[in-house]
PDB file of C-alpha atoms in Angstrom:
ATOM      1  CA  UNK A   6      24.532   5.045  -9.270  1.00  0.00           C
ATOM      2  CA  UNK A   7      23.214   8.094 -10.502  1.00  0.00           C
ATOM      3  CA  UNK A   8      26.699  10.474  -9.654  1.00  0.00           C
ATOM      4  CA  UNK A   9      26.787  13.869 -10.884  1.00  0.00           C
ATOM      5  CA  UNK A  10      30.311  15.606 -10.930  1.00  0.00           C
ATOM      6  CA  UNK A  11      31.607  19.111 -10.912  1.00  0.00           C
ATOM      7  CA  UNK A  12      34.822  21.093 -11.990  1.00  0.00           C
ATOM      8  CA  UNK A  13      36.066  22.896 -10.317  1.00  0.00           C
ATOM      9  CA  UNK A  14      34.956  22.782  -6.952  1.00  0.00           C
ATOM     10  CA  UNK A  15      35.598  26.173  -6.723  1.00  0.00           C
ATOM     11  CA  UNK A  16      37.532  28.934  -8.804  1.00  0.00           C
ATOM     12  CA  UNK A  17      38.704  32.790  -7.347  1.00  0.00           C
ATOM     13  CA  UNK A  18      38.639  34.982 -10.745  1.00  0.00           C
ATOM     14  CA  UNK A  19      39.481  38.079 -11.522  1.00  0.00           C
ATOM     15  CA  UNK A  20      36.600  40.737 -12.418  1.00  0.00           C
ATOM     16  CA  UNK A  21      36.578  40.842 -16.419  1.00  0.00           C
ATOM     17  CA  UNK A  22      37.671  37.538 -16.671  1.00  0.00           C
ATOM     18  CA  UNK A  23      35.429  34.435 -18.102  1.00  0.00           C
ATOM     19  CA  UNK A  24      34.881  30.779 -15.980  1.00  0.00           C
ATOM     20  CA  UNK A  25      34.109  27.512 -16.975  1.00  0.00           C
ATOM     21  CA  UNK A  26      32.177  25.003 -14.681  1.00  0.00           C
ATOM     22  CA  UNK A  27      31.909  21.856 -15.831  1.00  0.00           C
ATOM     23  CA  UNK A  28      28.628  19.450 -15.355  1.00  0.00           C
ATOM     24  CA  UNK A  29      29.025  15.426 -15.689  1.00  0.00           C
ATOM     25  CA  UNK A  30      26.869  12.697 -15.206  1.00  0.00           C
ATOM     26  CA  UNK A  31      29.069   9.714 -14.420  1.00  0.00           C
ATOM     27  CA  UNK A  32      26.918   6.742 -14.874  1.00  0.00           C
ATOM     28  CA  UNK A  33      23.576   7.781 -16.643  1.00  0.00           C
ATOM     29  CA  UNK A  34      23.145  10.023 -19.914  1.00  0.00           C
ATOM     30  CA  UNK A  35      21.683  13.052 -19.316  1.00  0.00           C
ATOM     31  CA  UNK A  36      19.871  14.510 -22.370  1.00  0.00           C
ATOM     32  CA  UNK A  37      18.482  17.222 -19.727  1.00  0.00           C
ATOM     33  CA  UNK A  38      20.797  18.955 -17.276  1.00  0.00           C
ATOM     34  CA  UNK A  39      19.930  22.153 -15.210  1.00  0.00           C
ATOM     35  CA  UNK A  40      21.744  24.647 -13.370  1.00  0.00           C
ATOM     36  CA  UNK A  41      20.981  26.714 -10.377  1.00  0.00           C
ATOM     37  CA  UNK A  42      22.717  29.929  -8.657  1.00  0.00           C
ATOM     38  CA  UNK A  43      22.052  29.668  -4.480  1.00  0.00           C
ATOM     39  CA  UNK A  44      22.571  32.177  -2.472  1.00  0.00           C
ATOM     40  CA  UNK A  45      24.017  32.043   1.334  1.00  0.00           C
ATOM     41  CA  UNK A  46      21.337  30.730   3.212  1.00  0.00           C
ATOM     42  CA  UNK A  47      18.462  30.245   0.257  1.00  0.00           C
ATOM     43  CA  UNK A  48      17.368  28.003  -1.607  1.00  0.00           C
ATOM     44  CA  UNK A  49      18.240  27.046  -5.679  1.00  0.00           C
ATOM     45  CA  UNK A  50      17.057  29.284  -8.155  1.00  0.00           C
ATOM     46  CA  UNK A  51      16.766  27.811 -11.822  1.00  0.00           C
ATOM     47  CA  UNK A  52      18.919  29.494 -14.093  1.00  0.00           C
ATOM     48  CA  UNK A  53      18.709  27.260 -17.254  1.00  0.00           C
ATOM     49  CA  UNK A  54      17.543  24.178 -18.992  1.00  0.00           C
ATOM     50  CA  UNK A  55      20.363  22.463 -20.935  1.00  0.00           C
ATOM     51  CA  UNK A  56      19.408  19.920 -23.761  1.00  0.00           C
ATOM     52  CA  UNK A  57      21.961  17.697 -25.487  1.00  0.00           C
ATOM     53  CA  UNK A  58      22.315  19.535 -28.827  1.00  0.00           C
ATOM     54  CA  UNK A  59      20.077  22.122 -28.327  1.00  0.00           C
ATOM     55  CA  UNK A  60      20.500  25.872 -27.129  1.00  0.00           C
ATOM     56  CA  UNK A  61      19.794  25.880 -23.795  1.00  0.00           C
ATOM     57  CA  UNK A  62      16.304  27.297 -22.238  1.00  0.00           C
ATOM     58  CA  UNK A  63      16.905  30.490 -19.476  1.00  0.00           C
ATOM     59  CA  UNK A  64      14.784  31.427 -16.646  1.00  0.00           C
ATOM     60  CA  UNK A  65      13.198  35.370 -17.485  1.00  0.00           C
ATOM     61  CA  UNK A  66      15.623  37.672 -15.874  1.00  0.00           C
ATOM     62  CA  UNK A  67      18.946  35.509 -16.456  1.00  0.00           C
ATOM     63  CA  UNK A  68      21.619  36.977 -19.266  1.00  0.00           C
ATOM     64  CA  UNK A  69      21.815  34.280 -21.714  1.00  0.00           C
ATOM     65  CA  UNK A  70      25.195  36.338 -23.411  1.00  0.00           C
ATOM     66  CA  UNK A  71      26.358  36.468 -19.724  1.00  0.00           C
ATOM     67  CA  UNK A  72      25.994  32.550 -18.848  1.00  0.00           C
ATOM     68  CA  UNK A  73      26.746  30.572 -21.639  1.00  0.00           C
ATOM     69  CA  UNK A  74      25.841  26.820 -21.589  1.00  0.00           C
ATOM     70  CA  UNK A  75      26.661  24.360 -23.809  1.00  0.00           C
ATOM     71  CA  UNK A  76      25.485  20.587 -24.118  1.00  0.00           C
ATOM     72  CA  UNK A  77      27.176  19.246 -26.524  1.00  0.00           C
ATOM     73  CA  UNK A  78      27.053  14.992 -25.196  1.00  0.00           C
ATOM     74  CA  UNK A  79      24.878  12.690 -23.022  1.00  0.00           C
ATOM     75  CA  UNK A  80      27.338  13.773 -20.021  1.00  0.00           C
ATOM     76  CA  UNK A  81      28.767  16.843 -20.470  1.00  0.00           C
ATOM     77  CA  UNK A  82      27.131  20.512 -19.830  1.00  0.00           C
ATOM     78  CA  UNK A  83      29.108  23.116 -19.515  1.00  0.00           C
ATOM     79  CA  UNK A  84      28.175  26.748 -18.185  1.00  0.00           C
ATOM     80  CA  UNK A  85      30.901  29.784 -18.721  1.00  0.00           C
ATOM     81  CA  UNK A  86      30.094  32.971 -16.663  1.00  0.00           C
ATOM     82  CA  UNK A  87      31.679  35.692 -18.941  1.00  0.00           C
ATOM     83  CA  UNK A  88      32.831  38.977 -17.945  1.00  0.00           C
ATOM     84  CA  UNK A  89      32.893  38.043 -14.643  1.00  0.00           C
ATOM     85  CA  UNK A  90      31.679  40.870 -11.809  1.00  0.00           C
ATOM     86  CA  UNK A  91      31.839  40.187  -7.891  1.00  0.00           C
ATOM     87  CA  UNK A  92      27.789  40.188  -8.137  1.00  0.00           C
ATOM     88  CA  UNK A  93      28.678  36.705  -9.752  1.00  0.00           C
ATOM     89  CA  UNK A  94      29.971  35.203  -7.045  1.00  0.00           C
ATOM     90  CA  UNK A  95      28.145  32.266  -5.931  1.00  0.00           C
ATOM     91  CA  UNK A  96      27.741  28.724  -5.306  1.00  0.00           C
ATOM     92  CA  UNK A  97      26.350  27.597  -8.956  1.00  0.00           C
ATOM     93  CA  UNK A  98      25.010  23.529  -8.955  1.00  0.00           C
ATOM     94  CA  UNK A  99      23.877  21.976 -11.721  1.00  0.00           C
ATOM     95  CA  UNK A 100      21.537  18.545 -11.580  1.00  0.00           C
ATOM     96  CA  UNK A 101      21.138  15.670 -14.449  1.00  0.00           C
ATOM     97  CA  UNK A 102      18.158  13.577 -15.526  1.00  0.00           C
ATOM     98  CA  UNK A 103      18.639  10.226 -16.314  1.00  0.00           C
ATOM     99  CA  UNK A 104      17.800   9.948 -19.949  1.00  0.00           C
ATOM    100  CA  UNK A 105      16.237   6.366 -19.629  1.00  0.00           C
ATOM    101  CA  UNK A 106      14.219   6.301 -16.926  1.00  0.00           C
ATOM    102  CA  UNK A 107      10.619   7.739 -16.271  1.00  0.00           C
ATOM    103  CA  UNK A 108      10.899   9.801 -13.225  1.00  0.00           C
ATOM    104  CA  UNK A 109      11.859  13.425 -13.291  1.00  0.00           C
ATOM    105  CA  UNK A 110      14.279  12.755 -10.345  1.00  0.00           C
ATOM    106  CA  UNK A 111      17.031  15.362 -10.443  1.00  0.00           C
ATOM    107  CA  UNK A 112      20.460  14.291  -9.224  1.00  0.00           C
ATOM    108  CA  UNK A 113      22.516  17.324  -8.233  1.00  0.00           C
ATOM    109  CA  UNK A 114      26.245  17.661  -8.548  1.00  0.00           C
ATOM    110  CA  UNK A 115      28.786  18.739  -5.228  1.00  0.00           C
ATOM    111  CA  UNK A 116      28.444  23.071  -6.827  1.00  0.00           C
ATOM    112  CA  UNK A 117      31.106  24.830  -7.362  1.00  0.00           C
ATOM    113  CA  UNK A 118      32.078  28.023  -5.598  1.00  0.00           C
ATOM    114  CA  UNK A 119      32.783  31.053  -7.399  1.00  0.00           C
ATOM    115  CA  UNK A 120      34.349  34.128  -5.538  1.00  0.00           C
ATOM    116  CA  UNK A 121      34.788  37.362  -8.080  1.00  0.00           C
ATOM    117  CA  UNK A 122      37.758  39.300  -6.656  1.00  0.00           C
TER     118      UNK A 122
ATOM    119  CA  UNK B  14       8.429  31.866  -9.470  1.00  0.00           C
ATOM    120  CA  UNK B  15       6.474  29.342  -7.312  1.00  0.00           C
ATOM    121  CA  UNK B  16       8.064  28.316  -4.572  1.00  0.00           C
ATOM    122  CA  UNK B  17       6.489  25.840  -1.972  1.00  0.00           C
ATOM    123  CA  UNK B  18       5.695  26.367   1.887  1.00  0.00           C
ATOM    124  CA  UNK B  19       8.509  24.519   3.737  1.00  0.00           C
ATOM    125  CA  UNK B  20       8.124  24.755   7.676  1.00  0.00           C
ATOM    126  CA  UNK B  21       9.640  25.028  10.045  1.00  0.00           C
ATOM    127  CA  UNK B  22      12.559  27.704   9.069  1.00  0.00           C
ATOM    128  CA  UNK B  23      14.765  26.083  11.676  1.00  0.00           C
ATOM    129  CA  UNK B  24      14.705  23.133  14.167  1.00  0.00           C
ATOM    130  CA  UNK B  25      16.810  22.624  17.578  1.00  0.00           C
ATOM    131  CA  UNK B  26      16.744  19.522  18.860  1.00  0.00           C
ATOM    132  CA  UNK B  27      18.311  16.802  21.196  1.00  0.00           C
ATOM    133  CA  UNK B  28      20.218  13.443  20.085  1.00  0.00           C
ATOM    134  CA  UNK B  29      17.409  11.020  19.804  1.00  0.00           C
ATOM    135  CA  UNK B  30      14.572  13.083  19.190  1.00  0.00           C
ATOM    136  CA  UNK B  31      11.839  12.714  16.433  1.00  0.00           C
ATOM    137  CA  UNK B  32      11.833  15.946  13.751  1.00  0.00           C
ATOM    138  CA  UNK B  33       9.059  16.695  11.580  1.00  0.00           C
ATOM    139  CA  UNK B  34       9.132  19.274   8.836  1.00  0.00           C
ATOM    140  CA  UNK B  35       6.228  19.941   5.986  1.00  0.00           C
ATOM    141  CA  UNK B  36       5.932  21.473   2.630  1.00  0.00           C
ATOM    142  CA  UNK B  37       2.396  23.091   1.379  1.00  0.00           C
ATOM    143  CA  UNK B  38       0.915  24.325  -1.979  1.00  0.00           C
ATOM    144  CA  UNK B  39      -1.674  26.078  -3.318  1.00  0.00           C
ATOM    145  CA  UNK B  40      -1.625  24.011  -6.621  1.00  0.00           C
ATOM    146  CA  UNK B  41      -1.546  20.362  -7.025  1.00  0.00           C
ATOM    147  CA  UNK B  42       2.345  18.650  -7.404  1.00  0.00           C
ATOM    148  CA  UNK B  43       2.918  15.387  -9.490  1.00  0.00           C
ATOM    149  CA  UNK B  44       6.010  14.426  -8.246  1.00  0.00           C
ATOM    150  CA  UNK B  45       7.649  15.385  -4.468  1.00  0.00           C
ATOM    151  CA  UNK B  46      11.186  14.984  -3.612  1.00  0.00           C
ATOM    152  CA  UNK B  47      12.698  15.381  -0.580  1.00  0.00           C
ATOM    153  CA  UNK B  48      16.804  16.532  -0.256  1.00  0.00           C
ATOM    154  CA  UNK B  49      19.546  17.019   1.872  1.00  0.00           C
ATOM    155  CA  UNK B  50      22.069  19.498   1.394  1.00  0.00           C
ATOM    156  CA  UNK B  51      25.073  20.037   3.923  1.00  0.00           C
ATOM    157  CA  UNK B  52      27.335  23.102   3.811  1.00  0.00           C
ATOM    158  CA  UNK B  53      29.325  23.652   0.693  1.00  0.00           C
ATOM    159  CA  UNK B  54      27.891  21.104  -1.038  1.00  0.00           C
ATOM    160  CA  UNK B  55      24.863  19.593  -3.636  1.00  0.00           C
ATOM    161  CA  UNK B  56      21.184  18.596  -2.178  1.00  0.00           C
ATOM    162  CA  UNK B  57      21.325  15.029  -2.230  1.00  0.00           C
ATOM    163  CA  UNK B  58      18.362  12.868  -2.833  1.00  0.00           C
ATOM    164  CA  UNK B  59      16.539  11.586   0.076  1.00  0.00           C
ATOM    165  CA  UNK B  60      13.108   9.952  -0.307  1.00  0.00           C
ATOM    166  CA  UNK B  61      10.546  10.066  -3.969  1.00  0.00           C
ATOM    167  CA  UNK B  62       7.162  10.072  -4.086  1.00  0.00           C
ATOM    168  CA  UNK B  63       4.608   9.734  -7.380  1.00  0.00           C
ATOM    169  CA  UNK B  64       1.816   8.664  -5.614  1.00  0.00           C
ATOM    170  CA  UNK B  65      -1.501  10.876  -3.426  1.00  0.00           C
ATOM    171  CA  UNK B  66      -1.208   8.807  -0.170  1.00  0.00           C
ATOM    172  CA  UNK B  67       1.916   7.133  -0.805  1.00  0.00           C
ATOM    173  CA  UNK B  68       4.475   6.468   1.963  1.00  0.00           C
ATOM    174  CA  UNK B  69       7.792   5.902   1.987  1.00  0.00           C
ATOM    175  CA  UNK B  70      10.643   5.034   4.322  1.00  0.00           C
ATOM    176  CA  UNK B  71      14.341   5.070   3.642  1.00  0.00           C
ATOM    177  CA  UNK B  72      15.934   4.240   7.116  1.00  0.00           C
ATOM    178  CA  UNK B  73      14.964   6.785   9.606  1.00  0.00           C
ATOM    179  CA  UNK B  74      13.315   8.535   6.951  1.00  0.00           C
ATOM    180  CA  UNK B  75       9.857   8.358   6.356  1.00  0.00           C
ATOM    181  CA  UNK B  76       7.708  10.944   3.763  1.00  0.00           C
ATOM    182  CA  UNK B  77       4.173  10.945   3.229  1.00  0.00           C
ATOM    183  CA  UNK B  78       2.837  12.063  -0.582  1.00  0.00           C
ATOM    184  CA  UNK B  79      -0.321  14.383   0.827  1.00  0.00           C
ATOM    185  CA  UNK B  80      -3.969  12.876  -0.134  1.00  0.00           C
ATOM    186  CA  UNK B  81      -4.691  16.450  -1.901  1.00  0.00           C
ATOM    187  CA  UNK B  82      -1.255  16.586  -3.812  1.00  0.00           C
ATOM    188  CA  UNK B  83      -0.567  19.741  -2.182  1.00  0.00           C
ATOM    189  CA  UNK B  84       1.459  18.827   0.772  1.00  0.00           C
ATOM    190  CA  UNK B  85       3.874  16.136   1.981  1.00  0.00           C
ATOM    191  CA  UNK B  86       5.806  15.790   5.312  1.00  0.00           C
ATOM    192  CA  UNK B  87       9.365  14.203   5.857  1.00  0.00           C
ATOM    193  CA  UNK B  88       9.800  12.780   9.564  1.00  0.00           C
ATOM    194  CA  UNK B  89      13.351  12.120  11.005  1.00  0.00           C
ATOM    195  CA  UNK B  90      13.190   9.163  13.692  1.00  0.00           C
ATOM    196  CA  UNK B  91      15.707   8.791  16.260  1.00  0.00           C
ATOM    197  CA  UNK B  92      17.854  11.931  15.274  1.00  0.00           C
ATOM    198  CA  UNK B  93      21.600  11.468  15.605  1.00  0.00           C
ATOM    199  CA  UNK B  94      24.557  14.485  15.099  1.00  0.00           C
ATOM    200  CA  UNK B  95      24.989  13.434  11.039  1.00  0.00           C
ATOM    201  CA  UNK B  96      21.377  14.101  10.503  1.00  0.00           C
ATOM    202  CA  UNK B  97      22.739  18.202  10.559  1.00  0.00           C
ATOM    203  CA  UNK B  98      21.634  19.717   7.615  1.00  0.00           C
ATOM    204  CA  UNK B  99      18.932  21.825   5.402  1.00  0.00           C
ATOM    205  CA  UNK B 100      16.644  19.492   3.824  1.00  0.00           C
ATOM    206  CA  UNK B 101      14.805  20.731   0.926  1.00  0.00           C
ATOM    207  CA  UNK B 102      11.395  19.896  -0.150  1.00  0.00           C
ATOM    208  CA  UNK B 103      10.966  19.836  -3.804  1.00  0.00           C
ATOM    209  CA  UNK B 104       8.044  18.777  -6.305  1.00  0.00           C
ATOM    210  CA  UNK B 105       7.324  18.893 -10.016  1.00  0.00           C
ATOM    211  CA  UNK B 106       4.011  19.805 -11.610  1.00  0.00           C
ATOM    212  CA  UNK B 107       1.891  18.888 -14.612  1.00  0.00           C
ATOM    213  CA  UNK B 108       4.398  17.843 -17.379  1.00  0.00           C
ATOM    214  CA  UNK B 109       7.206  20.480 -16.614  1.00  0.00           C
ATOM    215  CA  UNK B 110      10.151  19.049 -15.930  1.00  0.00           C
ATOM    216  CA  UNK B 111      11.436  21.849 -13.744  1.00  0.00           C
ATOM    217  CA  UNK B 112      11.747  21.518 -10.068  1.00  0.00           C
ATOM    218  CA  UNK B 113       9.882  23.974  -7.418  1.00  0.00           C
ATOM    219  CA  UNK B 114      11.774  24.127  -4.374  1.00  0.00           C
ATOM    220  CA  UNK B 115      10.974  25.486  -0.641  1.00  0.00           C
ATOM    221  CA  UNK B 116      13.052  27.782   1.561  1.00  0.00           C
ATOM    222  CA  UNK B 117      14.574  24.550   3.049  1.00  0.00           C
ATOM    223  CA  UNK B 118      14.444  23.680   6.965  1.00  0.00           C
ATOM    224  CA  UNK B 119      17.348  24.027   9.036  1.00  0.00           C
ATOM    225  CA  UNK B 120      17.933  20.986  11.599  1.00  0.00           C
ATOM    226  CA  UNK B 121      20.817  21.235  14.260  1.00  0.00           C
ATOM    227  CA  UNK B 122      21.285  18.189  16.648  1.00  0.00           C
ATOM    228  CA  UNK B 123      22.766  18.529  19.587  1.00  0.00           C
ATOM    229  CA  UNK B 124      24.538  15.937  21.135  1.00  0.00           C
TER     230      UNK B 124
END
């Protein structure tokens, strides 16, 4: 239980160009979801705070216009990097909370890579 | 913002050794977590604790929930090659639902 999927796995874009990663909890509803930019060799760093039908809550110093996220059902965020620069290019994650249960447990998805060219 | 104490930075150690890795806070957690993350992919939930004191074993695995909420240690029994990783101590706070994290610790077996 508690599976967390991501697409694509990884993506090579050109700089100027806009990506889509895709966020899904498999077998839970997630009203919450969160994504995270890591760095080689660091740890996560919160970007956002995605709620299901609800604009999305950014960490101070992240471009909201830049990465949009949208949460539009129980198991779907999604988070488009627009205008794409190479400074972009990371390994983004995004976790889910399960909707019905207490606990604040996060369950993470497999990131995807992105590499700016 | 915060970020928690995780120690040590790195560990070296021999097939069949013990490992023993801590997180510290200044300010009091609710909630730790403890994760595994191996190259090129997500952290991956090891061990929960909700309680002060609490102690908790998932095979090997064994985490402690600090009396003073503002610590907890995860212990690796036994180690074996597949135990390679960067395990990340995590906790939550008060009612926010956003996760601190530490710097992670870095654990190479050797066979």
């Amino acid at each position: 239980g508690a599976v967390v999927s991501q697409h694509p796995s990884w993506v090579i874009c050109k700089s100027g160009t806009s990506v889509k990663i895709e966020c899904r909890s498999l077998d839970f509803q997630a009203t919450t979801m969160f994504w995270y930019r890591q760095f080689p060799k660091q740890s996560l760093m919160l970007m956002a705070t995605s709620n299901e039908g609800s604009k999305a809550t950014y960490e101070q110093g992240v471009e909201k216009d830049k990465f949009l996220i949208n949460h539009a059902s129980l198991t779907l965020s999604t988070l488009t990097v627009t205008s794409a620069h190479p400074e972009d290019s990371s390994f983004y994650i995004c976790s889910a909370r399960d909707t019905w249960t207490a606990s604040y447990e996060q369950y993470f998805g497999p990131g995807t890579r992105l590499t700016v060219t | 913002g915060q970020q928690l104490n995780q120690s040590p930075q790195s560990m070296f150690i021999q097939e069949g050794e013990d490992v023993s890795m801590n997180c510290t806070s200044s300010s009091i957690f609710n909630t730790w977590l403890w994760y595994k993350q191996e190259p090129g992919e997500g952290p991956v939930l090891l061990i929960a604790l909700y309680k002060a004191g609490e102690l908790t074993s998932n095979g090997r695995l064994t985490a402690q929930f600090g009396i003073t909420r503002k610590d907890s240690f995860l212990n690796i029994s036994a180690s074996i090659p597949s135990d390679v990783g960067i395990y990340f101590c995590a906790g939550f706070q008060g009612g926010s639902e956003k996760l601190v994290f530490g710097k992670g610790t870095k654990l190479t077996v050797n066979p």
